[in-house]
Amino acid sequence: MVIELCLLLMYFGANRFIFDAYQNSLLDEALQGINQAAELEADSFNQRLRAVDQLAAVMAVSHEAFFASLPAPTATAATSTSTSGMAGCSRPMPDGFLQQHANGAWFTPVDNGGASVYYASHTPMTVATLAKAWCSESLDVQLKAMVEHNDLVTQAYLNTRDDMNRIYPFMADAAGQYGPDLHMQDYNFYYLADAEHNPQRQPVWTGVYLDPAGQGWMASVVAPVYQGDRLEGVSGLDITIDSFVSNVLQGEHRWNGGRFLVDAEGMILAMPPEIESLLQLQELKSHVYQSAIDGTVEKPEAFNLLKSGDAEVRLRMGELLASPEREGNLDNLVLDSRQYLLNAQLVEETGWRLITVVDRQALLAPMAHLKDISQRAGFIAIVLMAVFYLLFFLYLEWKSRRLAEQVSQPMKKLSQWSQSLGANPDNERFESVGIAEIDQLYLDVNRMSSHLEEKTRLLVDSQMREQITRRETEQLEEMAATDRLSGLYNRHKLDQLLLLESERAMRSGDTFCVILMDIDHFKTINDNFGHTTGDHAIVETALFLQQSVRKVDYVGRWGGEEFMILCPMTELAGGLLLAESLRSAIAGQQFTEVGQLTASFGVASWDHKESIKTLIQRADEGLYAAKDAGRNHVGCTQEIALESEAGISSDLGLDDSSGTGPSSGRVRMRTPG
């Protein structure tokens, strides 16, 4: 039975090892597969955006040619509708081509299958402006082709420096939608292309904004249109959020996954419904325009993952977006108590990130199912083994009873007594049966039983007292030596260790170091975060110190936020090196609730001629020297021996020539007095 139990344990242990190995392998392969698929998607999306970029550049070249064909502008009022002889105009301008809206803006009232034109009310309607509006009709074929032959593009337009907007598809009430005055320079789809923001004169992408033309939330690629050094206007192509979702992000994803777009600042650009549910955000695709949009309206901060109310999302997405690599992976993001795998791919054309999300539990579901089947098989084997041994023991019991019936009654009675020996505190007394040999045996057994009962009682009482005494002693020793909050040695225990170490050093002729450490600005932590957070910071610091020192060193809590490290058989230089290493490591450590902390250190080595009290006083003086130097320093009031200058002093950045501290680094030295 023991062998079979061992085999069962080996079975369950091997299963666990194998399934853990398979699970890790599956995760690695899944991450690679997710990464490859996401990379293909990102490359495809990047190519599509690059194609839109190129379309915008081509459109800008065409628009530059259009402006070059226009005659020099004049201030003559528009009293004639004749445009004959003007470059870029294939036919005379019809009457009523532009009408003035009740709000003062000018617009095209009739849809001729091309783009619509809008002129702000503050723009003087001269012959030049009127001719520009009419002659720009030659651009409609290209604007229309941009929209109808690219499934991403929703609108194509030309915005001019004098606040004219020619946009396709046609807007029936452009003046009512835009309002009386549309200042192009107030919108990101214009000023991001000007000389200040785009000196290279290349197509640039905007972030997500609310379209004043009434198409809802979108992003644009805009290209400047220059005549010499003069910015005449901006050519633009719009892509709505709905277009991003339906053409790029929408699709079937395995393992309850999905993809969404974020920019370099962590703002969600577009996400499908499954990501909306995951992040508990509703994507902005449409908008009810109750008034004209008079400036760039960007997405609310609720869509910025780096400003999320979920600390886990802020931290993990910050790590993902901070990666300088083209791609990044996260194998564990917890949202609503479920774990997710994330992959981020850089869209090089825009600097955006295409992020893929996969449900870790759904990914591992087949493995979990197989593991469950394997465990059930093991439990079934246990049940079958238990049934077998139950029947086997029942058989042995029946067999033993048959054998017992064949033994004489006195021997059977004696056997029963021996079986119950020790289990029954009131052992049976055997009576004479009239057989001399058995009667003598019964007499001896009765005597032995009486002695055994007494000895057993005394032994049990003695063992119980001993166990109680040992437990009480161990508890008292532990309480006397351990700080309750941090789990480190307390001050009483440190005093004992200092005394023992000084006696050992006196015998061996060695020395030892004492390092006092104090958490900087600890009162500020308690004031800002509360004493509970302060206690957590002390516990984390204690654990960090235990993991960072040598095995021979002793770490204890000296009091409050102050700790002591006792370094046996350590010279002053070694103690300074250890203190500086701890200082640097703590400054770079991220603590759970308070973020980064710094600490100040005081170091002193023991002199055989001084007392423990003097040694601690010198370490304390070093600590105050570190605080006087601005905190986050290592202080010491002793001088390092000259023979160590070439080695240790240079490592620490000390300047022994002045005796006042380092020329670089964070160790502060000063001589006594």
Coordinates of C-alpha atoms in Angstrom, one line a residue, residues 86-608:
M86 CA -8.8 82.3 -65.8
A87 CA -6.4 79.4 -65.5
G88 CA -8.0 76.4 -63.9
C89 CA -11.6 77.4 -64.9
S90 CA -13.1 75.5 -67.7
R91 CA -16.3 77.4 -68.0
P92 CA -17.9 80.7 -66.8
M93 CA -19.2 80.8 -63.2
P94 CA -23.0 80.4 -63.1
D95 CA -25.2 82.8 -61.2
G96 CA -26.0 81.8 -57.7
F97 CA -22.9 79.6 -57.4
L98 CA -22.4 81.0 -53.9
Q99 CA -25.1 82.2 -51.6
Q100 CA -24.9 84.1 -48.4
H101 CA -26.4 82.4 -45.3
A102 CA -28.4 84.2 -42.7
N103 CA -25.4 84.1 -40.5
G104 CA -23.2 85.9 -43.1
A105 CA -21.2 82.9 -44.3
W106 CA -21.0 82.0 -48.0
F107 CA -21.7 78.5 -49.3
T108 CA -22.7 76.4 -52.3
P109 CA -26.5 75.6 -52.1
V110 CA -26.6 73.1 -54.9
D111 CA -25.0 69.6 -55.1
N112 CA -23.6 69.1 -58.6
G113 CA -22.0 65.7 -57.6
G114 CA -18.8 67.3 -56.4
A115 CA -17.6 69.0 -53.3
S116 CA -19.2 71.8 -51.3
V117 CA -17.6 75.2 -50.7
Y118 CA -17.7 77.3 -47.6
Y119 CA -16.3 80.8 -47.0
A120 CA -16.3 82.5 -43.6
S121 CA -18.3 85.7 -43.3
H122 CA -15.2 87.7 -42.3
T123 CA -13.5 87.0 -45.6
P124 CA -14.1 89.8 -48.1
M125 CA -15.9 88.4 -51.2
T126 CA -13.6 89.9 -53.9
V127 CA -13.2 88.8 -57.5
A128 CA -10.1 86.8 -56.5
T129 CA -11.8 84.9 -53.6
L130 CA -14.9 84.3 -55.8
A131 CA -12.7 83.0 -58.6
K132 CA -10.7 80.8 -56.3
A133 CA -13.9 79.2 -55.0
W134 CA -15.3 78.6 -58.5
C135 CA -12.0 77.5 -60.2
S136 CA -11.3 75.1 -57.4
E137 CA -14.1 73.0 -58.8
S138 CA -11.4 71.4 -61.0
L139 CA -10.2 69.7 -57.8
D140 CA -13.4 67.8 -57.2
V141 CA -12.5 64.8 -59.4
Q142 CA -9.5 64.2 -57.3
L143 CA -11.2 64.8 -54.0
K144 CA -14.0 62.4 -55.0
A145 CA -11.5 59.7 -56.1
M146 CA -9.7 60.0 -52.7
V147 CA -12.9 59.1 -50.8
E148 CA -14.5 56.6 -53.1
H149 CA -11.4 54.5 -53.9
N150 CA -10.0 54.2 -50.3
D151 CA -12.2 52.5 -47.8
L152 CA -10.5 54.2 -44.9
V153 CA -11.0 57.8 -46.1
T154 CA -14.3 59.4 -45.2
Q155 CA -13.7 63.0 -46.3
A156 CA -11.2 64.9 -48.5
Y157 CA -10.8 68.6 -48.5
L158 CA -8.8 71.8 -49.1
N159 CA -8.7 74.5 -46.4
T160 CA -7.2 77.8 -47.5
R161 CA -5.5 80.6 -45.5
D162 CA -8.4 82.9 -46.1
D163 CA -10.8 80.4 -44.5
M164 CA -12.3 78.7 -47.5
N165 CA -13.2 75.1 -47.2
R166 CA -13.8 72.8 -50.2
I167 CA -14.8 69.4 -48.9
Y168 CA -16.1 66.1 -50.4
P169 CA -18.7 64.6 -49.9
F170 CA -21.1 67.6 -50.4
M171 CA -22.5 69.4 -47.3
A172 CA -26.0 70.6 -47.9
D173 CA -25.8 73.2 -45.2
A174 CA -22.1 73.9 -44.8
A175 CA -22.7 77.5 -43.5
G176 CA -25.2 76.3 -40.9
Q177 CA -22.8 73.5 -39.7
Y178 CA -19.6 75.5 -39.6
G179 CA -21.3 78.7 -38.3
P180 CA -20.5 82.3 -39.5
D181 CA -16.7 82.3 -38.9
L182 CA -14.5 79.2 -39.3
H183 CA -10.9 80.2 -38.4
M184 CA -8.8 77.5 -39.9
Q185 CA -5.8 78.3 -37.8
D186 CA -7.7 77.3 -34.6
Y187 CA -8.0 73.6 -35.7
N188 CA -5.4 70.9 -35.5
F189 CA -6.2 69.8 -39.1
Y190 CA -4.7 73.1 -40.2
Y191 CA -2.1 74.3 -37.7
L192 CA -0.3 71.0 -37.4
A193 CA 0.7 71.5 -41.1
D194 CA 2.0 75.0 -40.7
A195 CA 5.7 76.0 -40.7
E196 CA 5.9 76.1 -36.8
H197 CA 4.6 72.5 -36.4
N198 CA 5.7 71.0 -39.7
P199 CA 8.9 72.6 -41.0
Q200 CA 9.6 69.5 -43.1
R201 CA 6.4 70.2 -45.1
Q202 CA 5.5 66.5 -45.0
P203 CA 2.0 64.9 -44.4
V204 CA 1.3 64.7 -40.7
W205 CA -1.3 62.9 -38.6
T206 CA -3.6 64.5 -36.1
G207 CA -4.9 62.9 -32.9
V208 CA -8.6 62.1 -32.6
Y209 CA -10.8 65.2 -32.6
L210 CA -14.4 66.2 -33.1
D211 CA -15.0 67.0 -36.8
P212 CA -16.7 70.4 -37.2
A213 CA -18.1 69.2 -40.5
G214 CA -20.4 66.9 -38.7
Q215 CA -18.8 63.5 -39.2
G216 CA -18.2 62.9 -35.5
W217 CA -14.9 61.7 -34.0
M218 CA -12.0 61.2 -36.5
A219 CA -8.3 61.6 -37.2
S220 CA -6.8 63.3 -40.2
V221 CA -3.6 63.3 -42.3
V222 CA -2.9 66.8 -43.5
A223 CA -0.3 68.1 -46.0
P224 CA 0.7 71.8 -46.4
V225 CA 0.2 73.6 -49.7
Y226 CA 2.8 76.3 -50.3
Q227 CA 3.5 78.9 -52.9
G228 CA 7.2 79.7 -52.2
D229 CA 7.4 80.3 -48.5
R230 CA 3.7 81.2 -48.2
L231 CA 1.3 78.7 -46.8
E232 CA -1.7 78.9 -49.0
G233 CA -3.7 76.1 -47.4
V234 CA -3.8 72.5 -46.2
S235 CA -4.9 69.4 -48.0
G236 CA -6.5 66.8 -45.8
L237 CA -8.0 63.3 -45.7
D238 CA -10.3 62.3 -42.8
I239 CA -10.7 58.8 -41.2
T240 CA -13.5 58.4 -38.8
I241 CA -13.3 56.3 -35.6
D242 CA -16.0 54.1 -37.1
S243 CA -13.8 53.6 -40.2
F244 CA -10.9 52.5 -38.1
V245 CA -13.0 50.1 -36.2
S246 CA -14.8 48.5 -39.2
N247 CA -11.8 48.4 -41.5
V248 CA -8.9 47.7 -39.1
L249 CA -10.0 46.6 -35.7
Q250 CA -13.2 44.7 -36.4
G251 CA -12.9 41.0 -37.0
E252 CA -12.8 37.5 -35.5
H253 CA -10.3 37.1 -32.7
R254 CA -9.3 33.9 -30.9
W255 CA -9.3 33.5 -27.1
N256 CA -11.8 36.3 -26.4
G257 CA -9.3 38.8 -27.7
G258 CA -9.4 42.1 -29.6
R259 CA -7.3 44.9 -30.8
F260 CA -7.4 48.7 -30.3
L261 CA -5.3 51.7 -31.2
V262 CA -3.6 54.1 -28.8
D263 CA -1.3 57.1 -29.6
A264 CA 2.1 57.7 -28.0
E265 CA 0.5 59.6 -25.1
G266 CA -1.7 56.7 -24.1
M267 CA -5.0 58.1 -25.6
I268 CA -7.3 55.4 -27.1
L269 CA -7.8 56.3 -30.7
A270 CA -10.3 53.6 -31.7
M271 CA -11.6 50.3 -30.2
P272 CA -14.2 47.7 -31.1
P273 CA -17.1 46.7 -28.8
E274 CA -15.2 43.8 -27.1
I275 CA -12.5 46.3 -25.9
E276 CA -15.2 48.7 -24.8
S277 CA -16.6 46.0 -22.6
L278 CA -13.2 45.1 -21.3
L279 CA -12.1 48.7 -20.5
Q280 CA -15.6 49.8 -19.4
L281 CA -15.5 52.7 -21.9
Q282 CA -18.0 53.5 -24.7
E283 CA -16.3 54.5 -27.9
L284 CA -17.0 57.9 -29.3
K285 CA -18.1 57.4 -32.9
S286 CA -21.0 59.9 -33.4
H287 CA -21.8 63.3 -32.0
V288 CA -25.0 65.3 -31.7
Y289 CA -24.1 68.8 -33.0
Q290 CA -26.1 71.3 -31.0
S291 CA -23.8 74.2 -32.0
A292 CA -20.9 74.9 -34.3
I293 CA -17.5 73.6 -33.2
D294 CA -15.2 76.7 -32.9
G295 CA -11.9 74.9 -32.1
T296 CA -10.2 71.6 -31.8
V297 CA -12.2 69.3 -29.4
E298 CA -10.1 66.3 -28.4
K299 CA -11.1 63.0 -26.7
P300 CA -11.8 63.2 -22.9
E301 CA -9.0 62.2 -20.5
A302 CA -11.1 59.1 -19.6
F303 CA -9.8 57.5 -22.8
N304 CA -6.2 58.1 -21.8
L305 CA -4.9 54.8 -20.4
L306 CA -1.9 56.5 -18.7
K307 CA -4.5 58.5 -16.6
S308 CA -6.8 55.6 -15.9
G309 CA -8.4 55.3 -12.5
D310 CA -7.1 51.7 -12.4
A311 CA -3.6 51.8 -11.0
E312 CA -2.8 48.4 -12.6
V313 CA -3.8 49.7 -16.1
R314 CA -1.7 52.9 -15.6
L315 CA 1.4 50.9 -14.5
R316 CA 1.3 48.1 -17.0
M317 CA 0.2 50.3 -20.0
G318 CA 3.0 52.7 -19.0
E319 CA 5.5 49.9 -19.2
L320 CA 4.2 48.8 -22.5
L321 CA 4.1 52.2 -24.2
A322 CA 7.5 53.2 -22.7
S323 CA 9.2 50.3 -24.6
P324 CA 11.5 51.7 -27.2
E325 CA 11.2 48.5 -29.2
R326 CA 9.0 48.1 -32.3
E327 CA 7.0 45.6 -30.3
G328 CA 6.3 44.9 -26.6
N329 CA 4.7 42.0 -24.6
L330 CA 2.9 41.8 -21.3
D331 CA 2.1 38.4 -20.0
N332 CA -0.1 39.4 -17.2
L333 CA -2.6 42.3 -16.9
V334 CA -5.4 41.9 -14.4
L335 CA -8.7 43.5 -15.4
D336 CA -11.9 42.7 -13.4
S337 CA -10.1 39.7 -11.7
R338 CA -9.2 38.1 -15.0
Q339 CA -5.7 37.9 -16.5
Y340 CA -4.9 39.1 -20.0
L341 CA -1.9 38.9 -22.4
L342 CA -1.1 42.1 -24.3
N343 CA 1.0 42.7 -27.4
A344 CA 1.8 46.2 -28.7
Q345 CA 3.0 46.8 -32.2
L346 CA 4.4 50.2 -33.4
V347 CA 2.6 51.7 -36.4
E348 CA 5.7 53.5 -37.7
E349 CA 3.9 55.8 -40.0
T350 CA 2.1 57.6 -37.2
G351 CA 3.8 56.5 -34.0
W352 CA 0.6 54.8 -32.8
R353 CA 0.4 51.4 -31.1
L354 CA -1.8 48.6 -32.3
I355 CA -2.5 46.7 -29.1
T356 CA -3.8 43.1 -29.1
V357 CA -5.5 41.7 -26.0
V358 CA -6.0 38.0 -25.3
D359 CA -7.8 36.3 -22.4
R360 CA -5.2 34.2 -20.7
Q361 CA -7.8 31.9 -19.2
A362 CA -9.5 31.3 -22.6
L363 CA -6.1 30.6 -24.1
L364 CA -5.2 27.9 -21.4
A365 CA -8.8 26.4 -21.3
P366 CA -7.8 23.3 -23.4
M367 CA -4.8 22.7 -21.1
A368 CA -6.9 23.2 -18.0
H369 CA -9.5 20.7 -19.4
L370 CA -6.8 18.1 -20.0
K371 CA -5.4 18.7 -16.6
D372 CA -8.8 18.2 -15.0
I373 CA -9.2 14.9 -16.9
S374 CA -5.8 13.7 -15.7
Q375 CA -6.6 14.6 -12.1
R376 CA -10.0 12.8 -12.3
A377 CA -8.2 9.7 -13.5
G378 CA -5.8 9.9 -10.4
F379 CA -8.7 10.3 -8.0
I380 CA -10.5 7.4 -9.6
A381 CA -7.4 5.3 -9.0
I382 CA -7.4 6.4 -5.4
V383 CA -11.0 5.4 -4.9
L384 CA -10.4 2.0 -6.5
M385 CA -7.3 1.4 -4.3
A386 CA -9.3 2.4 -1.2
V387 CA -12.1 0.0 -2.1
F388 CA -9.6 -2.8 -2.7
Y389 CA -7.8 -2.4 0.6
L390 CA -11.1 -2.1 2.5
L391 CA -12.1 -5.5 1.1
F392 CA -8.6 -6.8 1.7
F393 CA -8.6 -5.7 5.4
L394 CA -12.1 -7.1 5.9
Y395 CA -10.8 -10.4 4.6
L396 CA -7.8 -10.3 7.0
E397 CA -10.1 -9.5 9.9
W398 CA -12.3 -12.5 9.1
K399 CA -9.3 -14.8 8.7
S400 CA -7.8 -13.6 12.0
R401 CA -11.0 -14.3 13.9
R402 CA -11.0 -17.9 12.6
L403 CA -7.5 -18.3 13.8
A404 CA -8.3 -16.8 17.2
E405 CA -11.1 -19.3 17.7
Q406 CA -8.5 -22.1 17.5
V407 CA -6.5 -20.7 20.4
S408 CA -7.3 -21.5 24.0
Q409 CA -9.5 -19.1 25.9
P410 CA -6.8 -17.9 28.3
M411 CA -4.4 -17.2 25.6
K412 CA -7.1 -15.4 23.6
K413 CA -7.9 -13.3 26.6
L414 CA -4.2 -12.5 27.2
S415 CA -3.9 -11.6 23.5
Q416 CA -6.8 -9.3 23.7
W417 CA -5.3 -7.6 26.8
S418 CA -2.0 -7.1 25.0
Q419 CA -3.8 -5.6 22.0
S420 CA -5.5 -3.0 24.3
L421 CA -2.4 -2.3 26.3
G422 CA -1.9 1.4 26.6
A423 CA -5.2 2.3 24.9
N424 CA -7.4 1.6 28.0
P425 CA -6.3 3.4 31.1
D426 CA -8.2 0.9 33.3
N427 CA -6.5 -2.3 32.3
E428 CA -8.4 -5.6 33.0
R429 CA -7.3 -7.7 36.0
F430 CA -7.0 -11.4 35.1
E431 CA -8.6 -13.9 37.5
S432 CA -7.3 -17.3 38.3
V433 CA -8.5 -20.1 36.0
G434 CA -7.2 -23.0 38.1
I435 CA -4.1 -23.8 35.9
A436 CA -0.9 -23.2 37.8
E437 CA 1.2 -22.1 34.8
I438 CA -1.5 -19.7 33.4
D439 CA -2.4 -18.5 36.9
Q440 CA 1.3 -17.5 37.5
L441 CA 1.4 -15.8 34.1
Y442 CA -1.8 -13.9 35.0
L443 CA -0.3 -12.8 38.3
D444 CA 2.9 -11.5 36.6
V445 CA 0.8 -9.7 33.9
N446 CA -1.3 -8.0 36.6
R447 CA 1.8 -6.8 38.4
M448 CA 3.4 -5.6 35.2
S449 CA 0.1 -3.9 34.2
S450 CA 0.0 -1.9 37.5
H451 CA 3.6 -0.8 37.2
L452 CA 3.1 0.1 33.5
E453 CA 0.1 2.2 34.3
E454 CA 2.0 4.2 36.9
K455 CA 5.0 4.7 34.7
T456 CA 2.9 5.7 31.7
R457 CA 1.0 8.3 33.8
L458 CA 4.2 9.8 35.1
L459 CA 5.9 9.8 31.7
V460 CA 2.9 11.5 30.1
D461 CA 2.7 14.1 32.8
S462 CA 6.5 14.8 32.5
Q463 CA 6.4 15.0 28.7
M464 CA 3.4 17.4 28.8
R465 CA 5.2 19.7 31.3
E466 CA 8.3 19.6 29.2
Q467 CA 6.5 20.5 26.0
I468 CA 4.6 23.3 27.7
T469 CA 7.8 24.7 29.2
R470 CA 9.7 24.4 25.8
R471 CA 7.0 26.2 23.9
E472 CA 6.8 29.0 26.4
T473 CA 10.5 29.4 26.4
E474 CA 10.7 29.5 22.6
Q475 CA 7.9 32.1 22.4
L476 CA 9.5 34.3 25.0
E477 CA 12.9 34.1 23.3
E478 CA 11.3 35.0 19.9
M479 CA 9.3 37.9 21.4
A480 CA 12.4 39.2 23.2
A481 CA 14.6 39.2 20.1
T482 CA 12.2 40.2 17.2
D483 CA 10.6 43.5 16.2
R484 CA 6.9 42.9 15.9
L485 CA 6.3 45.1 12.8
S486 CA 9.3 44.4 10.6
G487 CA 10.2 40.9 11.7
L488 CA 13.8 42.0 12.1
Y489 CA 16.0 41.8 15.3
N490 CA 14.9 44.4 17.8
R491 CA 17.1 46.8 19.7
H492 CA 17.5 44.5 22.7
K493 CA 18.7 41.7 20.4
L494 CA 21.0 44.1 18.6
D495 CA 22.6 45.2 21.8
Q496 CA 23.3 41.5 22.6
L497 CA 24.8 40.9 19.1
L498 CA 27.0 44.1 19.4
L499 CA 28.4 42.8 22.7
L500 CA 29.0 39.3 21.4
E501 CA 30.7 40.7 18.2
S502 CA 32.9 43.1 20.2
E503 CA 34.1 40.2 22.4
R504 CA 34.7 38.0 19.3
A505 CA 36.7 40.9 17.6
M506 CA 38.7 41.5 20.8
R507 CA 39.7 37.8 20.8
S508 CA 40.5 37.5 17.1
G509 CA 42.0 41.0 16.6
D510 CA 39.5 41.7 13.8
T511 CA 37.2 44.6 13.5
F512 CA 33.5 45.0 12.5
C513 CA 31.3 47.8 11.1
V514 CA 28.0 49.3 12.2
I515 CA 25.7 50.9 9.6
L516 CA 22.8 53.1 10.8
M517 CA 20.1 53.8 8.1
D518 CA 17.3 56.2 8.3
I519 CA 14.4 56.5 5.8
D520 CA 14.4 60.1 4.5
H521 CA 11.3 62.3 5.0
F522 CA 9.4 59.5 6.7
K523 CA 7.2 61.9 8.5
T524 CA 6.0 63.2 5.1
I525 CA 5.0 59.6 4.2
N526 CA 2.9 59.3 7.3
D527 CA 1.4 62.8 6.8
N528 CA 0.5 62.2 3.1
F529 CA -0.4 58.5 3.0
G530 CA -1.2 57.6 6.6
H531 CA 0.6 55.6 9.3
T532 CA -0.6 52.3 7.8
T533 CA 1.2 53.1 4.5
G534 CA 4.2 54.2 6.6
D535 CA 4.2 50.8 8.3
H536 CA 4.0 49.1 4.9
A537 CA 7.1 51.1 3.8
I538 CA 9.0 50.0 6.9
V539 CA 8.1 46.3 6.3
E540 CA 9.1 46.6 2.6
T541 CA 12.4 48.3 3.6
A542 CA 13.1 45.6 6.1
L543 CA 12.5 42.8 3.6
F544 CA 14.7 44.6 1.0
L545 CA 17.6 45.0 3.6
Q546 CA 17.4 41.3 4.5
Q547 CA 17.6 40.3 0.8
S548 CA 20.5 42.7 0.1
V549 CA 23.1 42.1 2.8
R550 CA 25.4 39.1 3.3
K551 CA 24.4 36.0 5.1
V552 CA 26.9 36.8 8.0
D553 CA 25.4 40.3 8.5
Y554 CA 22.8 41.1 11.0
V555 CA 19.9 43.4 10.2
G556 CA 17.6 45.0 12.9
R557 CA 15.2 47.8 13.5
W558 CA 17.0 50.3 15.7
G559 CA 13.8 52.4 16.3
G560 CA 11.1 54.1 14.3
E561 CA 12.2 54.3 10.6
E562 CA 15.9 53.7 11.6
F563 CA 17.6 50.4 11.0
M564 CA 21.0 48.9 12.0
I565 CA 23.2 46.6 10.0
L566 CA 26.0 44.8 11.9
C567 CA 28.8 43.6 9.6
P568 CA 31.2 41.1 11.3
M569 CA 34.8 41.0 10.1
T570 CA 34.4 44.1 7.9
E571 CA 36.7 47.1 7.6
L572 CA 35.4 50.6 7.3
A573 CA 35.9 50.6 3.5
G574 CA 33.8 47.5 3.1
G575 CA 31.1 49.0 5.3
L576 CA 31.1 52.2 3.2
L577 CA 30.8 50.1 0.0
L578 CA 27.9 48.2 1.4
A579 CA 26.1 51.4 2.6
E580 CA 26.6 53.1 -0.8
S581 CA 25.3 50.0 -2.6
L582 CA 22.2 49.9 -0.4
R583 CA 21.6 53.6 -0.8
S584 CA 21.8 53.4 -4.6
A585 CA 19.5 50.3 -4.7
I586 CA 16.9 51.9 -2.4
A587 CA 16.9 55.1 -4.5
G588 CA 16.1 53.0 -7.6
Q589 CA 13.6 50.7 -5.9
Q590 CA 9.8 51.1 -6.6
F591 CA 7.9 50.7 -3.3
T592 CA 4.3 49.4 -3.5
E593 CA 2.3 52.4 -2.2
V594 CA 4.8 55.3 -1.9
G595 CA 6.8 54.9 -5.1
Q596 CA 10.4 55.9 -4.7
L597 CA 12.2 56.4 -1.3
T598 CA 15.7 57.5 -0.3
A599 CA 17.6 56.7 2.8
S600 CA 20.6 58.2 4.6
F601 CA 23.4 56.1 6.1
G602 CA 26.0 56.5 8.9
V603 CA 29.0 54.1 9.0
A604 CA 31.5 53.4 11.8
S605 CA 34.0 50.7 12.3
W606 CA 34.9 49.4 15.8
D607 CA 38.1 50.5 17.6
H608 CA 39.4 48.0 20.2

